[in-house]
mmCIF file of C-alpha atoms in Angstrom:
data_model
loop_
_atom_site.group_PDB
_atom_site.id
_atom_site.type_symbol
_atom_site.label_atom_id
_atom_site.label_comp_id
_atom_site.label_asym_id
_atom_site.label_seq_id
_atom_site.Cartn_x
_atom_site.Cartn_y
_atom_site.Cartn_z
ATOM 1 C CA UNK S 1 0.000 0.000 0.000
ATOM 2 C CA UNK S 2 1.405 3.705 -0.938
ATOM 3 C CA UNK S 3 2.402 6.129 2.341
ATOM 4 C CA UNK S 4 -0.813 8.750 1.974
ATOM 5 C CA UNK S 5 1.467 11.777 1.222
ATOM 6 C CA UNK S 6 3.499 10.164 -1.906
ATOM 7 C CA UNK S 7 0.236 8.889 -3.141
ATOM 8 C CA UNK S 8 -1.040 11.384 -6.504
ATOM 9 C CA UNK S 9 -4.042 8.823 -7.134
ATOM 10 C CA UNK S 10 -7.738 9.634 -5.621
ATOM 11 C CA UNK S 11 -10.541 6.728 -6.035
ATOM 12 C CA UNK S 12 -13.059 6.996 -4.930
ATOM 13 C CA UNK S 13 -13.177 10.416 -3.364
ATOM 14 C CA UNK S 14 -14.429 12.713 -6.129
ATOM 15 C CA UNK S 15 -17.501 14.314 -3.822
ATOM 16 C CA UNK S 16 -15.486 14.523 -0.909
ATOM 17 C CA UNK S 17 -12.641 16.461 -3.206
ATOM 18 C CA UNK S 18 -14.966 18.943 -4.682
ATOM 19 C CA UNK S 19 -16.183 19.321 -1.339
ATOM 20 C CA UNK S 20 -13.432 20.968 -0.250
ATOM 21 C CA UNK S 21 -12.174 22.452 -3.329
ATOM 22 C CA UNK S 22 -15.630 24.193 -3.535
ATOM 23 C CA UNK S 23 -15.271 25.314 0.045
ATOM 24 C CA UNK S 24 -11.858 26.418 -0.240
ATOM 25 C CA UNK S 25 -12.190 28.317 -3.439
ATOM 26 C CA UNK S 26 -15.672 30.468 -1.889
ATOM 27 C CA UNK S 27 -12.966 32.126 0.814
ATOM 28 C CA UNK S 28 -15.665 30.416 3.450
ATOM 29 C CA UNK S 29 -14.043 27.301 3.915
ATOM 30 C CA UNK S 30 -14.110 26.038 7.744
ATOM 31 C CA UNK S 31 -10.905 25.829 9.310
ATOM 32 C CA UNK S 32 -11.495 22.089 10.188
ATOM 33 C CA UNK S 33 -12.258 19.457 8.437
ATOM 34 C CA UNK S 34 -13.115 15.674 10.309
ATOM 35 C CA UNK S 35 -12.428 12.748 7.183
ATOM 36 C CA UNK S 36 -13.890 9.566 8.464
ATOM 37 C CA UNK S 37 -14.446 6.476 7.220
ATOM 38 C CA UNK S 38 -12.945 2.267 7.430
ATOM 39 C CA UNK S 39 -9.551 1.945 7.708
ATOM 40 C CA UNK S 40 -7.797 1.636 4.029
ATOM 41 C CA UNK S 41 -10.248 3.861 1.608
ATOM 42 C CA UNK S 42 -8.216 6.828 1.381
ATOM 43 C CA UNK S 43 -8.654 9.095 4.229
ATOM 44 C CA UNK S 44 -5.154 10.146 4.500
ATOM 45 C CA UNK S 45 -4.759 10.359 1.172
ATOM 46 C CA UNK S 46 -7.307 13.369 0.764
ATOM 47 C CA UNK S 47 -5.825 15.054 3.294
ATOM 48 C CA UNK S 48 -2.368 15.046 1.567
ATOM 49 C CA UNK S 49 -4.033 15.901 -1.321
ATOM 50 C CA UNK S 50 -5.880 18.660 -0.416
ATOM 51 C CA UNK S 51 -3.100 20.000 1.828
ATOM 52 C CA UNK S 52 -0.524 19.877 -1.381
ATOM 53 C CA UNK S 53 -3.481 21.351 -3.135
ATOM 54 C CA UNK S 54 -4.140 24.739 -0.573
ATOM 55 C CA UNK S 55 0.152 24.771 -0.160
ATOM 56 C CA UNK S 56 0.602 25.068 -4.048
ATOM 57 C CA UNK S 57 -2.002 28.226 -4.274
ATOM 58 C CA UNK S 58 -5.058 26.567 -4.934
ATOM 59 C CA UNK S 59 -4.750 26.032 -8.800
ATOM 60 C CA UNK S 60 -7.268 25.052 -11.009
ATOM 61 C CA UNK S 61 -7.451 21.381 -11.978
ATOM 62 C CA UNK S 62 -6.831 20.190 -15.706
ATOM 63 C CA UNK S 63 -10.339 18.942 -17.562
ATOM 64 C CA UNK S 64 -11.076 15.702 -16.712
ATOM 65 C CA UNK S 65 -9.156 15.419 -13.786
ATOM 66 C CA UNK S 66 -10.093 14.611 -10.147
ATOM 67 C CA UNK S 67 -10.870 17.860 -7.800
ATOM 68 C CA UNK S 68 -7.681 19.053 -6.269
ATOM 69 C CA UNK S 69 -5.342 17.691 -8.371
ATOM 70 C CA UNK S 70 -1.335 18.700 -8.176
ATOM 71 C CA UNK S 71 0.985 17.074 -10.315
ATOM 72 C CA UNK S 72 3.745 15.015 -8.818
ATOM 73 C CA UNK S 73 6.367 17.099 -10.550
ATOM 74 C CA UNK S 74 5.530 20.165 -8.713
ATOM 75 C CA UNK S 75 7.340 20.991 -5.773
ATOM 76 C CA UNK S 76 4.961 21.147 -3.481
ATOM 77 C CA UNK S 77 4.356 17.998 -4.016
ATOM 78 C CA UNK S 78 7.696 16.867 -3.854
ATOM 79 C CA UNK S 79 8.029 18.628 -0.355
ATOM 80 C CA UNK S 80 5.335 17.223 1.104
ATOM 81 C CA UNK S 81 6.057 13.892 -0.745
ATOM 82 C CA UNK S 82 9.460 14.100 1.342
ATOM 83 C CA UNK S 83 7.836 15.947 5.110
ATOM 84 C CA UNK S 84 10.184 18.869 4.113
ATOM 85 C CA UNK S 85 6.845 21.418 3.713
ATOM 86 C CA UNK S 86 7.630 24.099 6.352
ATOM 87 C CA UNK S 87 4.287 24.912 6.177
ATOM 88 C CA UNK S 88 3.050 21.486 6.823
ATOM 89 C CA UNK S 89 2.932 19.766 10.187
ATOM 90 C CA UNK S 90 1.089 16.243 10.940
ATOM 91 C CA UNK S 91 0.880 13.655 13.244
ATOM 92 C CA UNK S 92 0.014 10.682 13.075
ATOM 93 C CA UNK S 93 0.930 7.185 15.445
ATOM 94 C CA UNK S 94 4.196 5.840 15.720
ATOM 95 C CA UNK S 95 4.718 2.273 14.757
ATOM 96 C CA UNK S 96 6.296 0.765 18.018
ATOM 97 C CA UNK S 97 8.711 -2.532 18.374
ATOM 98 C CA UNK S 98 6.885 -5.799 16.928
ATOM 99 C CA UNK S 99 5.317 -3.394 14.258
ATOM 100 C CA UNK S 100 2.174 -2.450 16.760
ATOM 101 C CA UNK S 101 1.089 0.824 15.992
ATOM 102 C CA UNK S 102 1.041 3.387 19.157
ATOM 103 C CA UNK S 103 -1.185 6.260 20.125
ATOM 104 C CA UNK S 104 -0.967 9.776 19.247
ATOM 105 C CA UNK S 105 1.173 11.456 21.784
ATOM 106 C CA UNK S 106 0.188 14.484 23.802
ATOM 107 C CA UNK S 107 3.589 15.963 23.054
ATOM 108 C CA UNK S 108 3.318 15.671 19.460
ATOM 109 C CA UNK S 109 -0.733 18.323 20.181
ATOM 110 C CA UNK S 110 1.530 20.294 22.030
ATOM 111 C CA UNK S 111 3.749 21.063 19.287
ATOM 112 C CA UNK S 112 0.936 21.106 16.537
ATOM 113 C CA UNK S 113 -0.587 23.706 18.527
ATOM 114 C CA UNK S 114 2.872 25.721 18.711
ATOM 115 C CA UNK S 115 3.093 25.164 14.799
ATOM 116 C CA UNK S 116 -0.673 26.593 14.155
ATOM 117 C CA UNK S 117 0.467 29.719 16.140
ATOM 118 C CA UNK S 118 3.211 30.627 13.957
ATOM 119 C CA UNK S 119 3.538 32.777 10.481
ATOM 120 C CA UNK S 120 3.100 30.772 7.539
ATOM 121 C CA UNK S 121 6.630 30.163 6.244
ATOM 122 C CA UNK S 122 5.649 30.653 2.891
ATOM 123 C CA UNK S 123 2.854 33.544 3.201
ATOM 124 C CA UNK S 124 -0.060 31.036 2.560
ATOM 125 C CA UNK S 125 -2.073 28.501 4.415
ATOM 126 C CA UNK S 126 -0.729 26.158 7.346
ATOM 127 C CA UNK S 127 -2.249 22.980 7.507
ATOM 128 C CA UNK S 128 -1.984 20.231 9.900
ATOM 129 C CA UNK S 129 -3.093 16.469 9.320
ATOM 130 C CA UNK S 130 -4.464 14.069 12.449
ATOM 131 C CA UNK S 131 -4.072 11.187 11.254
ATOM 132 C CA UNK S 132 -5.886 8.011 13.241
ATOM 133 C CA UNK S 133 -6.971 11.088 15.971
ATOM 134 C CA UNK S 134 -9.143 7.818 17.115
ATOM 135 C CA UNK S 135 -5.952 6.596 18.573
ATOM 136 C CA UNK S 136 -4.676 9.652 20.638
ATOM 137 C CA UNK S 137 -4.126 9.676 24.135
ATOM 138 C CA UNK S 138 -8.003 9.143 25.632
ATOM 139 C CA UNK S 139 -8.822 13.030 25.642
ATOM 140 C CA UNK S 140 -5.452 14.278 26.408
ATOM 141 C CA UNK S 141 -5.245 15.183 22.978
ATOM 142 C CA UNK S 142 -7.846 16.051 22.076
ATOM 143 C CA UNK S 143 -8.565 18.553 24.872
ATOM 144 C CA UNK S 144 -5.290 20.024 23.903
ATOM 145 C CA UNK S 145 -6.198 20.674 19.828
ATOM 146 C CA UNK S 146 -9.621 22.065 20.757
ATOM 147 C CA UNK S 147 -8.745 25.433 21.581
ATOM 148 C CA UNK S 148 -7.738 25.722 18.103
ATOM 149 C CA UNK S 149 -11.110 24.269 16.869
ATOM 150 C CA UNK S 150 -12.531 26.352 18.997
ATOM 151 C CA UNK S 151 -10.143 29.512 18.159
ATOM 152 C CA UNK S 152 -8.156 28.825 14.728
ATOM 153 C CA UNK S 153 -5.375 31.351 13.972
ATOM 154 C CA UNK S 154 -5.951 32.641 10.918
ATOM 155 C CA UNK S 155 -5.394 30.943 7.332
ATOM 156 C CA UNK S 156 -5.003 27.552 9.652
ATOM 157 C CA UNK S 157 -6.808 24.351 8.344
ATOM 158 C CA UNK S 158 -6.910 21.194 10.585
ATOM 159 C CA UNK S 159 -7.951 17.998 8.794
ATOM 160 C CA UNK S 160 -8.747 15.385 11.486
ATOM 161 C CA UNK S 161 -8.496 11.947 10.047
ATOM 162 C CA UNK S 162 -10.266 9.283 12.092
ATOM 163 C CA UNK S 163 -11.699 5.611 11.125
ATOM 164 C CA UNK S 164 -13.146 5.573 14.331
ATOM 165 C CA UNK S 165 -15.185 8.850 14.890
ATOM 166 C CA UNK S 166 -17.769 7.887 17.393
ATOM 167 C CA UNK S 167 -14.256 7.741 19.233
ATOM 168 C CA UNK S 168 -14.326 10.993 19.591
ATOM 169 C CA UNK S 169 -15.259 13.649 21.724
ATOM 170 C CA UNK S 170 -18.636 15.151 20.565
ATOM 171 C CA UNK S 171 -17.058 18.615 20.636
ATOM 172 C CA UNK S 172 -14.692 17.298 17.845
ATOM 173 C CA UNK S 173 -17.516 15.182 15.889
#
């Protein structure tokens, strides 16, 4: 299976893409965004998409081609292909010894949190990706990120990735 953030492909997601393109193009698009669905349909891989999408300026997509496409000769897409975006930050659970995959860390909230309050490096849009946010810390982080729902710094998009969403706190749902 292809890491979310190398992957150019969408299937399946066409909706969901215009969706956000849509919102994101009106200058009224929300400054969160919760992706759910099973495990393995391509969750993370709209959220890298739309994130290399909003990092590159927002282009227009070819004819014929899925909402919020970017090709993978851009550099944007290369950057966040490679996690060298400055204005990219995401989190998602560490795979631990014996391959077991490991919650998402109150630490790593902390620092998202310090990320959203800073200047976009590049004069656009920050974005940060959750992936799995059903595995954090019980509410630990959670509670942390909601300030930020609740108070997003400016040109700041979260996109909360979750397979699990009744998981959740209801604020976050």
């Amino acid at each position: 299976m292809s890491e979310p953030r190398t992957t150019a492909d969408l299937v399946g997601h066409d909706d969901a893409a215009r969706t956000l393109e849509e919102a994101a193009l009106s200058g009224r698009m929300h400054h969160a965004w919760l992706i759910a669905g099973p495990t393995g349909v391509g969750k993370a891989t709209l959220a890298f998409r739309f994130a290399r999408w909003l990092l590159a300026g927002m282009p227009p997509s070819p004819p014929g081609e899925t909402p919020l496409f970017l090709p993978e000769s851009h550099a944007v897409f290369r950057r966040v292909a490679a996690a060298a975006h400055a204005d990219l930050f995401t989190m998602a659970p560490n795979t631990g010894e014996k391959g077991k995959k490991e919650v998402l860390r109150a630490e790593d909230a902390r620092a998202a949190v310090r990320f959203m309050a800073m200047t976009a490096a590049e004069g656009g849009w920050r974005v940060v990706i959750v992936d799995e946010l059903d595995r954090a810390e019980r509410e630990v982080v959670p509670n942390i990120l909601l300030k930020t729902l609740e108070e997003p710094p400016p040109r700041t998009v979260q996109l909360l990735v979750s397979a699990a969403p009744d998981r959740l706190l209801p604020t976050i749902r």
